[in-house]
Amino acid sequence: MIVVMNSKATQEQLDQVQARLKEWGFEIHLSKGVERVVIGAIGEKKPVVIQSLEAMEGVEKVVPILQPYKLAGREFHPEATLVKAGPVVFGGEKMVVIAGPCAVENEEQIITTAQAVKAAGASMLRGGAFKPRTSPYAFQGLEEKGLKMLAAAREATGLPFVTEVVNPRDVETVVEYADMLQIGARNMQNFTLLREVGKARKPVLLKRGLSATIEEWLMAAEYIMSEGNYDVVLCERGIRTFETATRNTFDVSAIPLIKRLSHLPIIADPSHAGGKRYLVEPLALAAIAAGADGLMMEVHPQPDQALSDGPQSITPAEFGEIIKRLRPVTEAVGRRL
Amino acid sequence: MIVVMNSKATQEQLDQVQARLKEWGFEIHLSKGVERVVIGAIGEKKPVVIQSLEAMEGVEKVVPILQPYKLAGREFHPEATLVKAGPVVFGGEKMVVIAGPCAVENEEQIITTAQAVKAAGASMLRGGAFKPRTSPYAFQGLEEKGLKMLAAAREATGLPFVTEVVNPRDVETVVEYADMLQIGARNMQNFTLLREVGKARKPVLLKRGLSATIEEWLMAAEYIMSEGNYDVVLCERGIRTFETATRNTFDVSAIPLIKRLSHLPIIADPSHAGGKRYLVEPLALAAIAAGADGLMMEVHPQPDQALSDGPQSITPAEFGEIIKRLRPVTEAVGRRL
Amino acid sequence: MIVVMNSKATQEQLDQVQARLKEWGFEIHLSKGVERVVIGAIGEKKPVVIQSLEAMEGVEKVVPILQPYKLAGREFHPEATLVKAGPVVFGGEKMVVIAGPCAVENEEQIITTAQAVKAAGASMLRGGAFKPRTSPYAFQGLEEKGLKMLAAAREATGLPFVTEVVNPRDVETVVEYADMLQIGARNMQNFTLLREVGKARKPVLLKRGLSATIEEWLMAAEYIMSEGNYDVVLCERGIRTFETATRNTFDVSAIPLIKRLSHLPIIADPSHAGGKRYLVEPLALAAIAAGADGLMMEVHPQPDQALSDGPQSITPAEFGEIIKRLRPVTEAVGRRL
Amino acid sequence: MIVVMNSKATQEQLDQVQARLKEWGFEIHLSKGVERVVIGAIGEKKPVVIQSLEAMEGVEKVVPILQPYKLAGREFHPEATLVKAGPVVFGGEKMVVIAGPCAVENEEQIITTAQAVKAAGASMLRGGAFKPRTSPYAFQGLEEKGLKMLAAAREATGLPFVTEVVNPRDVETVVEYADMLQIGARNMQNFTLLREVGKARKPVLLKRGLSATIEEWLMAAEYIMSEGNYDVVLCERGIRTFETATRNTFDVSAIPLIKRLSHLPIIADPSHAGGKRYLVEPLALAAIAAGADGLMMEVHPQPDQALSDGPQSITPAEFGEIIKRLRPVTEAVGRRL
């Protein structure tokens, strides 16, 4: 940690900062420049330290040197982690393709879709039973009935499934049915929920928050891991920017960055990132080329009848076409579908 | 609602869109331009309609005409709403000043602070008992013990208090102690929590999410109100932008915009918006000049010993100074402190 | 164009808006809903119309239906455009790879780099002679001497070159030497400069502005084209967002979006987008997979001696490695390097 | 400057970095932590140094300690600067109010407006003769004829005027007529133009770029000042964010921040910031309360006939009303109109 004193800091203020650092167990290196005094403090530990120092008189800024995430970071865990969800493995040579509707609407819809996406090459099913909707008047999901339908679809196809959990109270129920728990973008900093899934013994798919930095995202993973659940897979799904031509801005750089900073697998969701059917294919291709470990796509038998996210949903036939285009690119980067 | 067909839409696609609109009970007006057909659909009701239409073949875009929030909007509720929290009234001529530490640390700290801010002119106390922290290793709050301390401070000073609730399970407990429930920025779209406080019979202070649009913010208020709790006060606390010189970008325009779009009171939090002690005063002044109904400021007896948010906390003495500067500006805009 | 009247608009205001529309030659369709009157105006022509209407009493908003760019748009020019710069063709089956240093520093540096990138597979050379630098104290480029060195490098290798022009006064000089003129991100809305290169008879590489929407970018292309120069190639190079882990956020979605909205070729600059050497390869792969017509990369023989943009520059050897990895992905999407 | 080595940096890489720093004349302080080596380098001078260091093997990041702007910064120039433009002084006790139309349209319009705004309390006239428009098909201004009309309005009213210059070639002409030169938001990093006005002997009004950080803005001022022109006034006019309810997001925090970091005066433009007529008053009030040295507002006799920016223009009568509301707030913060 580096503490930069401001240009008008007095000797007394400098002494107080040094005393505080020593009290906290830091070793100190002082550099006196012509215009600034800079203190190098070795041994940084607690997050509170930075805020307290910045609140001291005479301090201009505090620059942390070490990353605040330890369990999620690659520094102390250099080899890549493989996360298993039922028969599926994230982070290996084989790309994981998750497909299914935004929301489970009825048993026929989810079973038909599951069969169709399996036939086209998906290895996992997705479908929402608990839906976080921006409008209180929109369809909110079938809840436990939806989970049962997902389980029936798994029964019928052998595909494991991932589904979102939005209420800490529902974690237990969802764990009973699902192969993997999804934390949605709007809940990425719902710390109560993160702790709860951290205690669950099921892998977690952690979507990036709409305006979350890479660091905050890894801190959210750290929350889950700090409760003992190390099976976390990250999912880039676009961030909020000034651009309105797309629903979100797909931050493809996040894929290689996460690979560098963390040992956790990362997949991409081209459906939510672009928000338009015609963007699913190019964004899926881009994600794979950039090193993603998998993809999650919204597939609905009749997008214009979907109870949510119709404009970004593709049909099973379109999904099949995309899979065909993905195959050569996947192989070109040394992996397989 | 306006449906714009794309330039290559066929007559068949146009017929299908019209049929769907009629099926949903819309009255239709067709405008055929040289390059585009535009359909005016009168009677818009359900949010799902827009998404379904956008997913139809031949549709370029759908432009909603009416605001999606009904209870929170000013259209059907032209007169301003007054919200009472204990003896305090939000939205009236008198400005509400809420002050207190980020987190309750111990009884002495909170009582001393309450006495000091009351003496300086605060009308309400704030203090966190349940803290949502980005790091799992940071101080997470004293929970129910913290609530008891806040109640003791109210006892000692007569100041009602507002405190954040982060877990739907804790709403009942917080309701027992607090005069007002706060929904923090990171939980603005935690719909489970919104519904829960919507069922509670206590007023709610709803902070704007870091990357929430004005419309999403009012939709979050709508969630609470749709459960029967109409006592919602909004709080602007800065949004996330590219600028890093401030912790967030204080969106002062949100104040007059909310006043125009909604009948709910709105206050500002200059402490979180700027993230720096020296910005609290100018941002508080700006908020009041722009029409805010109140302010919420972080005050800590010793900012550099605070367990959280030290850099943006001011001392009771500094708070007193700010109140002095606020008084003439408050009167200049025709209100009082 | 759709004109939405506000809910309190009087009949008189409605009459005035209609009169104005007729005066401008629009055909009018009126839709009266329960809460709003909506006017469909057919025949939209001039940009000023929208602003004038929005300034009229009783008008809530004006929604344009047609795209404001005509020459750059695909609507009236459905087939893709090929742009030639010397022997190189943008937009065809063959990917264009432009490589070279950020700034021309001396003749040896530029000739050596040109030879190295040619050997590794580049088809065009880049190098700055006029440098727009954020600091007035940073290296500003060798100006005409730099252009001569670039010409010497072309002589030595046969590679055509593209170079930035920042001052309208220099356009003539740059046209004399260069095969293609670059408009940098900071000048994307320097309309004087756009007009000037629009009059030049050399192709233009138009980089996206840091905070330019897709529409503004295409309007900048429209500026150049409206002066008679139709040879415009777009270059995505990252936009400014809240994320600080990368220099900019590479908006890979812009590639398929531009392909859909415009007939102009589009390439990507993974060096500026990421700002880090280790991001060049994954972003280059992503761009190609998403459909880019080419790439522009910063290559410097000794990045740590570069007079600008060292952290994002790669060595010729690294460039050669990247080309090797690009080849299979390029072929997988049906194109060639 | 602080150089942080990455956790895998070798001793050889560390030696090379130290050698390079010594070569550049830095004094070195080494701090070896358990996980990182950190080098404090005293004497930082040239901007290129940081980039070169970041490009060296083994370097994780470089943290600059000193601000890159010297002439614009408050550090070496603690007292506030007063800038004179004709009879008007920016930065003193008296607030400067600039008003006038977006564009000069004809002599009658500009003279009438000048008389009206003068009567209502304006101390300076604004009006565009050279207009930077996003569409090549929009009205581009009357050029020198417009300047003559502005001069006639000054003649008629005694109000000095400020007008935008967009082309380096026009600086000389504009200097001949205007009392102050305006650099528009889109040209804030048009370095050629900045240098040109830096050579002019007229004060400059430098608007903040749409996505410019505070630091980049002060660096743009530094460009002008480095050419010898110290009479720079900054103007906050809103930044680009995800929020679409306003044209831009008015960053009111920029006012106190600039006051802290720089000695230059700063004014605000509530018309462009909000983009809506009804936001001009509250944003003007907020700016003054936050410490602005003045305001610039768009006033047009008939906003719905304006050739540009109608929706944000107010009438002279509305301007007069706003001035009345501004007066008590201005006095409340210890200044005068």
GROMACS .gro file of N, CA and C in nm, chain B residues 2 4 7 29-36 38 40 42 60-61 63-66 70 75-76 240-242 244, chain C residues 2 4 7 29-36 38 40 42 60-61 63-66 70 75-76 240-242 244:
model
  162
  339ILE      N    1  -4.619   0.272  -3.054
  339ILE     CA    2  -4.595   0.285  -3.197
  339ILE      C    3  -4.514   0.165  -3.242
  341VAL      N    4  -4.296   0.028  -3.547
  341VAL     CA    5  -4.234   0.065  -3.674
  341VAL      C    6  -4.192  -0.063  -3.745
  344SER      N    7  -3.800  -0.176  -4.332
  344SER     CA    8  -3.826  -0.137  -4.472
  344SER      C    9  -3.851  -0.257  -4.562
  366HIS      N   10  -5.408   0.236  -3.586
  366HIS     CA   11  -5.401   0.342  -3.687
  366HIS      C   12  -5.279   0.315  -3.773
  367LEU      N   13  -5.298   0.307  -3.902
  367LEU     CA   14  -5.187   0.272  -3.991
  367LEU      C   15  -5.138   0.396  -4.065
  368SER      N   16  -5.004   0.419  -4.067
  368SER     CA   17  -4.947   0.528  -4.147
  368SER      C   18  -4.847   0.467  -4.243
  369LYS      N   19  -4.873   0.478  -4.373
  369LYS     CA   20  -4.779   0.421  -4.471
  369LYS      C   21  -4.694   0.532  -4.530
  370GLY      N   22  -4.567   0.535  -4.494
  370GLY     CA   23  -4.475   0.632  -4.552
  370GLY      C   24  -4.410   0.570  -4.675
  371VAL      N   25  -4.319   0.645  -4.738
  371VAL     CA   26  -4.253   0.591  -4.856
  371VAL      C   27  -4.163   0.475  -4.818
  372GLU      N   28  -4.095   0.488  -4.705
  372GLU     CA   29  -3.995   0.388  -4.671
  372GLU      C   30  -4.036   0.297  -4.554
  373ARG      N   31  -4.137   0.333  -4.482
  373ARG     CA   32  -4.172   0.257  -4.363
  373ARG      C   33  -4.323   0.257  -4.342
  375VAL      N   34  -4.585   0.249  -4.029
  375VAL     CA   35  -4.586   0.272  -3.886
  375VAL      C   36  -4.728   0.245  -3.835
  377GLY      N   37  -4.987   0.284  -3.520
  377GLY     CA   38  -5.018   0.341  -3.390
  377GLY      C   39  -5.117   0.247  -3.322
  379ILE      N   40  -5.347   0.188  -2.991
  379ILE     CA   41  -5.402   0.260  -2.877
  379ILE      C   42  -5.458   0.163  -2.774
  397GLU      N   43  -3.932  -0.346  -3.679
  397GLU     CA   44  -3.801  -0.283  -3.657
  397GLU      C   45  -3.787  -0.238  -3.512
  398LYS      N   46  -3.886  -0.166  -3.463
  398LYS     CA   47  -3.880  -0.127  -3.322
  398LYS      C   48  -4.019  -0.091  -3.271
  400VAL      N   49  -4.206   0.167  -2.998
  400VAL     CA   50  -4.183   0.286  -2.916
  400VAL      C   51  -4.301   0.302  -2.820
  401PRO      N   52  -4.277   0.281  -2.689
  401PRO     CA   53  -4.387   0.299  -2.594
  401PRO      C   54  -4.419   0.447  -2.579
  402ILE      N   55  -4.543   0.479  -2.561
  402ILE     CA   56  -4.583   0.620  -2.547
  402ILE      C   57  -4.609   0.654  -2.400
  403LEU      N   58  -4.669   0.564  -2.329
  403LEU     CA   59  -4.702   0.592  -2.189
  403LEU      C   60  -4.590   0.545  -2.096
  407LYS      N   61  -4.726   0.365  -1.290
  407LYS     CA   62  -4.857   0.430  -1.276
  407LYS      C   63  -4.874   0.488  -1.136
  412GLU      N   64  -4.870   1.153  -1.342
  412GLU     CA   65  -4.980   1.169  -1.437
  412GLU      C   66  -5.116   1.150  -1.373
  413PHE      N   67  -5.126   1.043  -1.293
  413PHE     CA   68  -5.256   1.015  -1.230
  413PHE      C   69  -5.259   1.060  -1.085
  577ARG      N   70  -2.284   0.575  -1.159
  577ARG     CA   71  -2.151   0.535  -1.205
  577ARG      C   72  -2.127   0.583  -1.347
  578THR      N   73  -2.017   0.654  -1.366
  578THR     CA   74  -1.982   0.704  -1.500
  578THR      C   75  -1.833   0.679  -1.520
  579PHE      N   76  -1.780   0.731  -1.629
  579PHE     CA   77  -1.637   0.715  -1.658
  579PHE      C   78  -1.549   0.800  -1.567
  581THR      N   79  -1.348   0.935  -1.265
  581THR     CA   80  -1.297   0.870  -1.144
  581THR      C   81  -1.253   0.971  -1.038
  676ILE      N   82  -4.277   1.059  -3.551
  676ILE     CA   83  -4.393   1.051  -3.464
  676ILE      C   84  -4.384   1.167  -3.364
  678VAL      N   85  -4.539   1.300  -3.021
  678VAL     CA   86  -4.624   1.264  -2.908
  678VAL      C   87  -4.658   1.393  -2.831
  681SER      N   88  -4.980   1.502  -2.202
  681SER     CA   89  -5.118   1.472  -2.161
  681SER      C   90  -5.200   1.599  -2.134
  703HIS      N   91  -5.114   1.186  -3.988
  703HIS     CA   92  -5.207   1.084  -3.940
  703HIS      C   93  -5.224   1.106  -3.790
  704LEU      N   94  -5.347   1.122  -3.745
  704LEU     CA   95  -5.369   1.152  -3.605
  704LEU      C   96  -5.421   1.028  -3.531
  705SER      N   97  -5.361   0.994  -3.414
  705SER     CA   98  -5.414   0.884  -3.332
  705SER      C   99  -5.447   0.942  -3.195
  706LYS      N  100  -5.574   0.940  -3.158
  706LYS     CA  101  -5.611   0.993  -3.027
  706LYS      C  102  -5.631   0.878  -2.930
  707GLY      N  103  -5.540   0.862  -2.833
  707GLY     CA  104  -5.555   0.761  -2.729
  707GLY      C  105  -5.629   0.824  -2.611
  708VAL      N  106  -5.647   0.745  -2.506
  708VAL     CA  107  -5.716   0.798  -2.389
  708VAL      C  108  -5.630   0.905  -2.320
  709GLU      N  109  -5.501   0.881  -2.316
  709GLU     CA  110  -5.415   0.971  -2.241
  709GLU      C  111  -5.326   1.060  -2.326
  710ARG      N  112  -5.311   1.027  -2.452
  710ARG     CA  113  -5.217   1.100  -2.536
  710ARG      C  114  -5.271   1.112  -2.678
  712VAL      N  115  -5.116   1.128  -3.057
  712VAL     CA  116  -4.993   1.098  -3.127
  712VAL      C  117  -5.013   1.134  -3.274
  714GLY      N  118  -4.862   1.101  -3.652
  714GLY     CA  119  -4.766   1.040  -3.744
  714GLY      C  120  -4.746   1.138  -3.858
  716ILE      N  121  -4.558   1.199  -4.215
  716ILE     CA  122  -4.490   1.126  -4.321
  716ILE      C  123  -4.418   1.222  -4.413
  734GLU      N  124  -4.453   1.649  -2.620
  734GLU     CA  125  -4.377   1.574  -2.520
  734GLU      C  126  -4.247   1.522  -2.579
  735LYS      N  127  -4.256   1.454  -2.691
  735LYS     CA  128  -4.134   1.409  -2.757
  735LYS      C  129  -4.159   1.382  -2.904
  737VAL      N  130  -4.026   1.128  -3.210
  737VAL     CA  131  -3.953   1.004  -3.234
  737VAL      C  132  -3.926   0.992  -3.384
  738PRO      N  133  -3.798   1.005  -3.425
  738PRO     CA  134  -3.768   0.991  -3.567
  738PRO      C  135  -3.782   0.844  -3.608
  739ILE      N  136  -3.827   0.822  -3.728
  739ILE     CA  137  -3.844   0.684  -3.775
  739ILE      C  138  -3.731   0.644  -3.868
  740LEU      N  139  -3.688   0.736  -3.951
  740LEU     CA  140  -3.582   0.702  -4.047
  740LEU      C  141  -3.445   0.736  -3.992
  744LYS      N  142  -2.786   0.882  -4.486
  744LYS     CA  143  -2.842   0.828  -4.611
  744LYS      C  144  -2.732   0.764  -4.695
  749GLU      N  145  -2.961   0.114  -4.625
  749GLU     CA  146  -3.097   0.110  -4.676
  749GLU      C  147  -3.103   0.138  -4.826
  750PHE      N  148  -3.030   0.241  -4.869
  750PHE     CA  149  -3.035   0.276  -5.011
  750PHE      C  150  -2.913   0.225  -5.086
  914ARG      N  151  -1.540   0.468  -2.412
  914ARG     CA  152  -1.514   0.501  -2.272
  914ARG      C  153  -1.632   0.457  -2.186
  915THR      N  154  -1.603   0.380  -2.084
  915THR     CA  155  -1.707   0.334  -1.992
  915THR      C  156  -1.652   0.346  -1.850
  916PHE      N  157  -1.728   0.295  -1.753
  916PHE     CA  158  -1.685   0.302  -1.614
  916PHE      C  159  -1.569   0.206  -1.584
  918THR      N  160  -1.221   0.040  -1.558
  918THR     CA  161  -1.087   0.095  -1.566
  918THR      C  162  -0.980  -0.014  -1.583
   0.00000   0.00000   0.00000
